[in-house]
CSV table of C-alpha atoms in Angstrom, one decimal:
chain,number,residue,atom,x,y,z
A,1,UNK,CA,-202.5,-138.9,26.1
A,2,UNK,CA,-202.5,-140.0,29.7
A,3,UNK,CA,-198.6,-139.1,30.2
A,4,UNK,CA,-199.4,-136.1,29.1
A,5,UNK,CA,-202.8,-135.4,31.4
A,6,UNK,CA,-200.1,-136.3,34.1
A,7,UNK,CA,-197.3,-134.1,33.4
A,8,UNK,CA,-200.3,-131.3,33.0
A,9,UNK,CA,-201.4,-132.1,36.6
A,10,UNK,CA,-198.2,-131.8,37.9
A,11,UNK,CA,-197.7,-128.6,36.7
A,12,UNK,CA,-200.6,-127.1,38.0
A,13,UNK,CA,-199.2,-127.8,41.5
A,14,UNK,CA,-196.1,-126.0,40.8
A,15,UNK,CA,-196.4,-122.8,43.6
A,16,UNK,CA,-195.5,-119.0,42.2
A,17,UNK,CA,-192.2,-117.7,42.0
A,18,UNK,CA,-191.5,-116.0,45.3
A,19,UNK,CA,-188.3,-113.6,44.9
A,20,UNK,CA,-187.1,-115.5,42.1
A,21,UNK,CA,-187.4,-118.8,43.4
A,22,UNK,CA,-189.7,-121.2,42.4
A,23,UNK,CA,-191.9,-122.2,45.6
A,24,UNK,CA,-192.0,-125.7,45.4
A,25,UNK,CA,-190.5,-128.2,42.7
A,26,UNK,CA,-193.0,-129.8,40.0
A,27,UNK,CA,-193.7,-133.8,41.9
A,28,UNK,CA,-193.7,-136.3,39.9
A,29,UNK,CA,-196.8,-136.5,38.3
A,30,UNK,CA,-197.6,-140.2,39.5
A,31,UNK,CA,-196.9,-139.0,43.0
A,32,UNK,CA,-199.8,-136.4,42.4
A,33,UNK,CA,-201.9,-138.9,41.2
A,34,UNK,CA,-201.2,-141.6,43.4
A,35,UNK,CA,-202.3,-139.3,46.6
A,36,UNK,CA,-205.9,-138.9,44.8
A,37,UNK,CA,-206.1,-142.1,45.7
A,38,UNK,CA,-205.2,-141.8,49.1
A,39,UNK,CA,-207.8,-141.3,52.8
A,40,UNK,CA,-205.6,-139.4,54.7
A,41,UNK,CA,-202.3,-138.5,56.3
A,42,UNK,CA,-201.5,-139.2,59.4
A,43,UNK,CA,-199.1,-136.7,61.2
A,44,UNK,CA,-197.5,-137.7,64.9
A,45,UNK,CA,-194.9,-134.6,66.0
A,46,UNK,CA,-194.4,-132.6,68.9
A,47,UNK,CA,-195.7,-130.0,67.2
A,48,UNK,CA,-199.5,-128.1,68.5
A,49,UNK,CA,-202.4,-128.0,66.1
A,50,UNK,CA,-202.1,-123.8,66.2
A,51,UNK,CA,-197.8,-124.9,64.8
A,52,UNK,CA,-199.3,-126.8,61.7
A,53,UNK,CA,-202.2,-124.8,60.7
A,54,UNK,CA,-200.2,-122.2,58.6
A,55,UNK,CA,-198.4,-125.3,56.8
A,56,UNK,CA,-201.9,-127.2,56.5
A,57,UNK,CA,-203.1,-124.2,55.0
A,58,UNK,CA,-200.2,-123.6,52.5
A,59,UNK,CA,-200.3,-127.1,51.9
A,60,UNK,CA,-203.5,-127.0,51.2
A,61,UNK,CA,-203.5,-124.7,48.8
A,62,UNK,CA,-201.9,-126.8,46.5
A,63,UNK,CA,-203.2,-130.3,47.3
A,64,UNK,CA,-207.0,-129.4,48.6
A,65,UNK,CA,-207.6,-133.6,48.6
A,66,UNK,CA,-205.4,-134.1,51.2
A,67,UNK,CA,-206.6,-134.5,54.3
A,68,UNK,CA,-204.0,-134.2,56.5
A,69,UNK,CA,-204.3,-135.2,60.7
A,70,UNK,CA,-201.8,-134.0,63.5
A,71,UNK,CA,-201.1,-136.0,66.6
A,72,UNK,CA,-199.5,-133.8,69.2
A,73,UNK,CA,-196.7,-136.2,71.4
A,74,UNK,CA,-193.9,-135.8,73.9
A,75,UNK,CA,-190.2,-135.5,71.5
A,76,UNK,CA,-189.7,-139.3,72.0
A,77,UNK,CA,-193.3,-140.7,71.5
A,78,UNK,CA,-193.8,-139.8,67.5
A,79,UNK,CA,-190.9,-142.6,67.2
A,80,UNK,CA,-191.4,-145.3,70.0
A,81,UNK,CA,-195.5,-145.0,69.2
A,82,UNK,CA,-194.4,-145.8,65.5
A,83,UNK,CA,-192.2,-148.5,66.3
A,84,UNK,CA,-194.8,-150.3,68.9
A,85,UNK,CA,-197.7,-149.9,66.5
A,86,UNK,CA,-196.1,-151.5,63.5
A,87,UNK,CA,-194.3,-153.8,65.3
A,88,UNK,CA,-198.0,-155.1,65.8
A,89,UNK,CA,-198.7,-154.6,62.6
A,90,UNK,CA,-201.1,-152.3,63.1
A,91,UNK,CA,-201.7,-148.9,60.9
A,92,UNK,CA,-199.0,-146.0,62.4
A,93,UNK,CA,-198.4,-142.6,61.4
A,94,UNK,CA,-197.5,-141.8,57.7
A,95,UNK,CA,-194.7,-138.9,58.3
A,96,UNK,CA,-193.1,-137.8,61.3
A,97,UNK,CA,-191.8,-134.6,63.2
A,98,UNK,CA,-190.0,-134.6,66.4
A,99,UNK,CA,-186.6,-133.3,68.1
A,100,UNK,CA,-185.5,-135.8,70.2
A,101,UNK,CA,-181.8,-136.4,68.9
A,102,UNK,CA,-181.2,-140.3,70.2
A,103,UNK,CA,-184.3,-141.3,69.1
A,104,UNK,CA,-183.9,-140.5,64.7
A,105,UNK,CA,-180.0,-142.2,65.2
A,106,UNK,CA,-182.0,-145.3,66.3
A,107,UNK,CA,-184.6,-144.8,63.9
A,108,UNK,CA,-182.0,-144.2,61.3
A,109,UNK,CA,-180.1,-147.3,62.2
A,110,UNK,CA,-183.0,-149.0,61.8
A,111,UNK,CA,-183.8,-148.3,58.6
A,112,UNK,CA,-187.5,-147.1,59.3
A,113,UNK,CA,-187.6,-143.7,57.4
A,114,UNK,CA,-188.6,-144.5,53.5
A,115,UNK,CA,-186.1,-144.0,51.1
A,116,UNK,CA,-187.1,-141.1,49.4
A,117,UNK,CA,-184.9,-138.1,47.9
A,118,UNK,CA,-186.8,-134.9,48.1
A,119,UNK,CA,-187.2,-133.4,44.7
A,120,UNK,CA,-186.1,-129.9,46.5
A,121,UNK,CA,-182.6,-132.5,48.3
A,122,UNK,CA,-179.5,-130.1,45.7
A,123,UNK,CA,-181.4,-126.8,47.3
A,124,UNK,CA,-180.5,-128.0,51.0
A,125,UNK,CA,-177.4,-127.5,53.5
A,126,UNK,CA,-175.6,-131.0,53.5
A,127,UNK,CA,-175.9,-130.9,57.4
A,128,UNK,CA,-179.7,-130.7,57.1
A,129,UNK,CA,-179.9,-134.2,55.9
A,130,UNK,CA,-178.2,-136.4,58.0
A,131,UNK,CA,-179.5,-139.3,57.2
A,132,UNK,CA,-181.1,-141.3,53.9
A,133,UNK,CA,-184.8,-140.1,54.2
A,134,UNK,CA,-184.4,-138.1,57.0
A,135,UNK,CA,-184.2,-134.1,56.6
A,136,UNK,CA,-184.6,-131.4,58.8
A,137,UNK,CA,-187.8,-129.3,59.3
A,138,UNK,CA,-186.9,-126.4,61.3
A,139,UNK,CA,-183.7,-124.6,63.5
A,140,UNK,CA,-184.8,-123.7,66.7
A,141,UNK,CA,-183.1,-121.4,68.4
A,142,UNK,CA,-182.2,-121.6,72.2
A,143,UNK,CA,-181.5,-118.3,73.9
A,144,UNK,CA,-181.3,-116.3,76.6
A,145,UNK,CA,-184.4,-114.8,79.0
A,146,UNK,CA,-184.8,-112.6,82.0
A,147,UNK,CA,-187.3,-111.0,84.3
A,148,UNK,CA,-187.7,-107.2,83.4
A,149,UNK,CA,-189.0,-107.2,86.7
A,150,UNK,CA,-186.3,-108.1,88.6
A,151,UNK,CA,-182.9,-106.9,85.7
A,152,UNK,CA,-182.2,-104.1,85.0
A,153,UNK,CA,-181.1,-103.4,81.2
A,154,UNK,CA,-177.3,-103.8,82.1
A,155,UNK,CA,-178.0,-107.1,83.9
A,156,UNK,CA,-179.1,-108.8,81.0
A,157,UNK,CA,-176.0,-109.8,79.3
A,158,UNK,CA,-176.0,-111.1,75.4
A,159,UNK,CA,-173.5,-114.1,75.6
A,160,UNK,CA,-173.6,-116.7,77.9
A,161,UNK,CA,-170.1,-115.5,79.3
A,162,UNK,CA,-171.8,-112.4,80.4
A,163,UNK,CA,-174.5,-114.3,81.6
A,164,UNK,CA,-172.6,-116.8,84.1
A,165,UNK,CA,-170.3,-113.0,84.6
A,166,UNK,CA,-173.4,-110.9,86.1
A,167,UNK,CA,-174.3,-114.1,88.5
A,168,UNK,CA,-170.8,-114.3,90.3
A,169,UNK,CA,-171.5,-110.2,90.6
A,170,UNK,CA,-175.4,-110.1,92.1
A,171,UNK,CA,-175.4,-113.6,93.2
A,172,UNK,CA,-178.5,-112.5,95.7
A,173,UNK,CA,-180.6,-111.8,92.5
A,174,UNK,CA,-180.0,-114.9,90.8
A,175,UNK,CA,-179.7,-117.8,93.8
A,176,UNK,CA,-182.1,-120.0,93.3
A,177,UNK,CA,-183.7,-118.6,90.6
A,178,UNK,CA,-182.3,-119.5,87.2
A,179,UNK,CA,-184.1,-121.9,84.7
A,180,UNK,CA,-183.0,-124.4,82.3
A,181,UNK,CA,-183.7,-128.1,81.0
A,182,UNK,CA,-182.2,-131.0,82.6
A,183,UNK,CA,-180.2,-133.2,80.7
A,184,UNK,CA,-182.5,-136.4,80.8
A,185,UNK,CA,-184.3,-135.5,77.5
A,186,UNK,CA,-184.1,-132.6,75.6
A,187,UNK,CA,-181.6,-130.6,77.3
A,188,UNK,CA,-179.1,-133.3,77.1
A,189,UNK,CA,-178.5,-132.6,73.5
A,190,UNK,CA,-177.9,-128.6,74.0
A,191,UNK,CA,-176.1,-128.8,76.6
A,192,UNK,CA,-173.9,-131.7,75.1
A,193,UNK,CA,-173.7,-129.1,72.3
A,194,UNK,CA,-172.6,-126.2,74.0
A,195,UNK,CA,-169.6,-128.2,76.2
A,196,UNK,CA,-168.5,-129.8,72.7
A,197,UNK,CA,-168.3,-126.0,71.4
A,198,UNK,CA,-166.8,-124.2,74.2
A,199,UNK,CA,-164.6,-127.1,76.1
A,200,UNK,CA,-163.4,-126.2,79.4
A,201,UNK,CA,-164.5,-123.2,78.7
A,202,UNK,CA,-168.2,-124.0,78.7
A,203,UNK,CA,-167.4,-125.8,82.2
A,204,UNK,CA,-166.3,-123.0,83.8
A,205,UNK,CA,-169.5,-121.2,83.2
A,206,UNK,CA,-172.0,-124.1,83.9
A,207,UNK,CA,-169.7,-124.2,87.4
A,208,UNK,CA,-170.1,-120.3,88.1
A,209,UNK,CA,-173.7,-120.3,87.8
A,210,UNK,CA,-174.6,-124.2,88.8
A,211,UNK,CA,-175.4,-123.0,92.4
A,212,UNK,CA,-178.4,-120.7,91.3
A,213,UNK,CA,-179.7,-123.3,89.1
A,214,UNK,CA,-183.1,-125.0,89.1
A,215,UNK,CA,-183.4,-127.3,86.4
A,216,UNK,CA,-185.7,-129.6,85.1
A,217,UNK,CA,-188.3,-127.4,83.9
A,218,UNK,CA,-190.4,-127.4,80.6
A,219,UNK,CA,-190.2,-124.2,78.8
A,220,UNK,CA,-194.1,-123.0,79.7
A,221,UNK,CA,-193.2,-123.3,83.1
A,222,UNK,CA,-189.8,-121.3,83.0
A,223,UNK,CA,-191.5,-118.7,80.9
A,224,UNK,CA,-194.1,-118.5,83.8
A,225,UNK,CA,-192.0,-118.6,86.0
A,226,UNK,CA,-190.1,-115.5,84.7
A,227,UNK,CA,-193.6,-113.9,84.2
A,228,UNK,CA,-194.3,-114.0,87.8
A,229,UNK,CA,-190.7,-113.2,89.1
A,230,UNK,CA,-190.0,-116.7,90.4
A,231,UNK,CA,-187.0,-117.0,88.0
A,232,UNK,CA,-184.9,-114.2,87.6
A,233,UNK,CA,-183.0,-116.0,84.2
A,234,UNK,CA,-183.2,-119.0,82.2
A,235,UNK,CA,-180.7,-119.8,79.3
A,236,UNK,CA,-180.9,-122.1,76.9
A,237,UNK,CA,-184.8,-121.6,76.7
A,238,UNK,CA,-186.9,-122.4,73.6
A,239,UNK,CA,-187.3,-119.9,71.1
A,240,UNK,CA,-190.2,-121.1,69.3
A,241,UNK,CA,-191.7,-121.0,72.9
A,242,UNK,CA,-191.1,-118.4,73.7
A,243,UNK,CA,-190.8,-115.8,70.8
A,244,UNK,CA,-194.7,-116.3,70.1
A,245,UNK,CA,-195.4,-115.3,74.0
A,246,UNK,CA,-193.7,-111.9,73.5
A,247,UNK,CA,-196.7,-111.4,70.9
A,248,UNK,CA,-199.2,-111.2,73.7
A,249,UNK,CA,-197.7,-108.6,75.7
A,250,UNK,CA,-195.2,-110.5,77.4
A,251,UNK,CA,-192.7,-108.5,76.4
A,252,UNK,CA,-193.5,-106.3,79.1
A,253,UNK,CA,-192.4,-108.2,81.2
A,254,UNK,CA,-189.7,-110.6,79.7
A,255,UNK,CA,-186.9,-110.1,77.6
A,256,UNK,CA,-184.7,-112.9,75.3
A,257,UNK,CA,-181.6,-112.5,73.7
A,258,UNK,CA,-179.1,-114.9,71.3
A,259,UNK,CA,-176.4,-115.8,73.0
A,260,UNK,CA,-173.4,-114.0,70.9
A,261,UNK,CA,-170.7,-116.8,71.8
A,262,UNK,CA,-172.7,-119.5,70.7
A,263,UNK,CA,-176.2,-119.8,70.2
A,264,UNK,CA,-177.2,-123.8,70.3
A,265,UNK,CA,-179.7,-124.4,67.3
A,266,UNK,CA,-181.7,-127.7,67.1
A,267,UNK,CA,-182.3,-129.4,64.3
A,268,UNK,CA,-186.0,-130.5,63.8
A,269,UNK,CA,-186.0,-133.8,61.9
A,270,UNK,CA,-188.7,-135.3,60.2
A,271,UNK,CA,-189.2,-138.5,58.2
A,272,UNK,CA,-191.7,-140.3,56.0
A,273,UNK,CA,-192.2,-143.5,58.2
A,274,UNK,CA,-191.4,-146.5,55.7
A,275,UNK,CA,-194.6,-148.2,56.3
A,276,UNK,CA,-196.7,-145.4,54.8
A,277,UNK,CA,-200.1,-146.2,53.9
A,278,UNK,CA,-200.1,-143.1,52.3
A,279,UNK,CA,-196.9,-142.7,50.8
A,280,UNK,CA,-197.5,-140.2,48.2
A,281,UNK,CA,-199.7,-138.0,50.3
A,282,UNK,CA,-196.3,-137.8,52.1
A,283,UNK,CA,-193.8,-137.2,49.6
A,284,UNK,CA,-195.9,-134.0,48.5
A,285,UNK,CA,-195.8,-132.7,52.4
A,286,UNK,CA,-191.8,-133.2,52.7
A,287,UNK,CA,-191.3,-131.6,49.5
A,288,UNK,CA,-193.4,-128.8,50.3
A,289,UNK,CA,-191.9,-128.3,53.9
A,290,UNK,CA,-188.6,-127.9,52.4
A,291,UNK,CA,-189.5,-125.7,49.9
A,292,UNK,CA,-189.0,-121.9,50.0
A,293,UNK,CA,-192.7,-121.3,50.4
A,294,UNK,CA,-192.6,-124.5,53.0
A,295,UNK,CA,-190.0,-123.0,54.8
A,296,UNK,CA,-191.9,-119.5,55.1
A,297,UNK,CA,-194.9,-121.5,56.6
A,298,UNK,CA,-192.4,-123.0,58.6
A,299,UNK,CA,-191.6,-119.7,59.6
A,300,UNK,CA,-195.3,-118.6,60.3
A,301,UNK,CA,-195.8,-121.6,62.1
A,302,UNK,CA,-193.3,-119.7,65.0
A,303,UNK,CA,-190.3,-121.8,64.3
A,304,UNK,CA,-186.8,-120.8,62.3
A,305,UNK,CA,-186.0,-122.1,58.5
A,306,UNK,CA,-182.9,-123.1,57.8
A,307,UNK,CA,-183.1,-122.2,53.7
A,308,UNK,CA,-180.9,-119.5,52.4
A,309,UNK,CA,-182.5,-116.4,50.1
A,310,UNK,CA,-186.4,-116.6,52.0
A,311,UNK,CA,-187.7,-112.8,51.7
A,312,UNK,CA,-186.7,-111.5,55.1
A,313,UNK,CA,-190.7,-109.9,55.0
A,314,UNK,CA,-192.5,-112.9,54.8
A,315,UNK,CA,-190.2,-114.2,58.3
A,316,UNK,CA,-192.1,-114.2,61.3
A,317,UNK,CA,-189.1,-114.5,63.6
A,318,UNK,CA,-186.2,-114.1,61.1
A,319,UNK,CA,-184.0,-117.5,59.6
A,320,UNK,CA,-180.9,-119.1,60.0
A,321,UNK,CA,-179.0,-117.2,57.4
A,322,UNK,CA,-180.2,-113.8,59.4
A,323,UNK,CA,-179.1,-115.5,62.6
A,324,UNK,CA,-176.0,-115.9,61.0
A,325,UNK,CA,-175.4,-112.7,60.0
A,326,UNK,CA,-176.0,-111.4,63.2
A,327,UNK,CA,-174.6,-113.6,65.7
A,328,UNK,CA,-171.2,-114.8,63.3
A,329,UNK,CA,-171.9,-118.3,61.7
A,330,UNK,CA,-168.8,-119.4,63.9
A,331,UNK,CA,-171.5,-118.8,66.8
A,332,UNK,CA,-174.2,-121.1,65.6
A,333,UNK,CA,-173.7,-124.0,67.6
A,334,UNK,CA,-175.8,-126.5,65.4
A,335,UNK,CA,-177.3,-129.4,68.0
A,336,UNK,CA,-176.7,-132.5,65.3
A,337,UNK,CA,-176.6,-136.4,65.6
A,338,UNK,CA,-173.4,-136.6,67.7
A,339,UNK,CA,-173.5,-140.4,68.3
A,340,UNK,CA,-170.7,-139.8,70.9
A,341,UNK,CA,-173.4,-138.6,73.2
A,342,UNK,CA,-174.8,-141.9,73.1
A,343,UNK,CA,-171.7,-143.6,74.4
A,344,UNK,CA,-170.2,-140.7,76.9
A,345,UNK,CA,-173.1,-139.3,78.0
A,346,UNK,CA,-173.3,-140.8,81.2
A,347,UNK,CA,-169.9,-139.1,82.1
A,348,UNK,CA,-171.4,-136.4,81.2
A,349,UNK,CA,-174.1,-136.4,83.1
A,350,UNK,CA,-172.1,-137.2,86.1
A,351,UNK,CA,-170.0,-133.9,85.2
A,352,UNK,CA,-173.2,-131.8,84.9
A,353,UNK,CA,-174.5,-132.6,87.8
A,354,UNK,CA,-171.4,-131.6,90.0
A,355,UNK,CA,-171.8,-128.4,88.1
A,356,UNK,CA,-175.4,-128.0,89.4
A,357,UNK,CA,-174.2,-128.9,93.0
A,358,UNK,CA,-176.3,-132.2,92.4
């Protein structure tokens, strides 16, 4: 009788069918269970409160007993806060969500993600799980922005050959005046990306348009900066930044475009920590984040899924698969777990900066 209460509870979990597919796989019933039993979940990301509030609320929906909390961090912390915390053995976060490349290859090598295979793993892109326990959350796309103020429509190439193109031509509208990352954190990874893609090519571009270049910036600032007319350009700019921003009105003022030659895309990781305190609370949130319903709050939540067959309506700022379809899957330039970059990147750094003029 009690397997049987527990394979009824499980089922009444299982989400409706959206466009044929069924919105998140029936969880083992003990998993349900066991999270009854649970306090809370304990979230550390780089991800805002106003990000996880549609995936909260679609979480929710299924699992009301779950109280889940959010810690907002730099891309780095969510990982070195776990790792001091239980290396005290004090209590740490029970899942984690973060971008920063090096950090999940140490993590990985480390063996600190639980070893859990998501019930919705055969659905998923082998790329999207690169390591045991660790999958990906989101695709975030890094394009192309510019001042309507200061470009004119022609001015505001679609490939990043264009872009470094119309610089050489109007150099006086761009000196000084382009944004972009610098390559100590975040912007590392893409740009590592982008040279692995395009070779020599991608050198002789970041040469053309190194002299106009201020980098360094943090995408607010950049996308203020191009608000105020400050920066004329930035490429390889956030798109779940800034693709929200254009909601307000921005729009009027900046524009974005993918880059047609090769659009980097970062892979969002995320990870149930292996020192869970509230490991089936957990399991029920990664399964539900990689579900098609999981992805669409993904979605709503201003970032890109990455599964294939989400109704294009429910999208807030399209998916992968679209991106694809526009842009040529050749020109997705997927920003994965290279460990080469941990062992040449300080050459490359060194060859970055002569391109800036550094």
């Amino acid at each position: 009788m009690r397997k049987l209460k527990l394979a009824i509870a499980a089922l009444s979990v299982v989400a409706a069918v959206i466009g044929g597919q069924t919105a998140v796989a029936a969880p083992a019933a003990e998993v349900v269970e066991g999270s009854k039993a649970e306090n809370r979940l304990l979230v550390y990301s780089n991800m805002g409160t106003d990000n996880w509030d549609p995936i909260v609320a679609g979480f929710n929906k299924l699992y009301p007993w779950i109280k889940i909390e959010t810690l907002n961090l730099g891309a780095s912390e969510p990982i070195s806060r776990y790792e001091a915390e239980t290396g005290t053995g004090n209590a740490s976060a029970d899942f984690i969500v973060t971008g920063s490349i090096s950090d999940w290859i140490r993590f990985a090598d480390k063996k600190l993600a639980a070893d859990y295979k998501s019930s919705e793993d055969a659905s998923l892109p082998d790329w999207s799980k690169p390591f045991r326990g660790i999958y990906t959350f989101s695709t975030d796309p890094m394009v192309l922005g510019y001042s309507k103020l200061l470009l004119s429509d022609d001015q505001q190439p679609d490939s990043f050959e264009g872009f470094a193109k119309v610089i050489s031509e109007h150099p006086h509208l761009f000196k000084g005046k382009v944004g972009s990352y610098g390559v100590d954190g975040f912007g590392g990874s893409i740009n590592w990306a982008f040279v692995r893609q395009h070779g020599d090519k991608a050198w002789q571009w970041l040469d053309a348009i190194g002299p106009s270049v201020k980098a360094g910036d943090g995408s607010g600032p950049m996308i203020e900066k191009l608000a105020r007319g400050e920066y004329t350009a930035v490429y390889f700019l956030s798109g779940p930044v800034v693709m929200p921003k254009m909601e307000t009105g921005l729009d009027q003022v900046i524009s974005w475009k993918y880059m047609s030659d090769g659009t980097p895309v970062f892979m969002r990781g995320m990870a149930i920590t292996g020192k869970a305190r509230n490991m089936n609370s957990a399991k029920l949130l990664l399964d539900y984040i990689l579900s098609p319903e999981g992805q669409i709050a993904v979605s709503k939540a201003g970032f890109m899924p990455y599964r294939d067959g989400l109704p294009s309506d429910q999208l807030r700022f399209g998916s992968l698969e679209q991106l694809g379809k526009q842009i040529g899957e050749k020109n997705i330039i997927l920003i994965n777990y290279d460990r080469n970059m941990l062992t040449g990147f300080d050459d490359f750094t060194k060859r970055w900066a002569k391109a800036m003029g550094q």
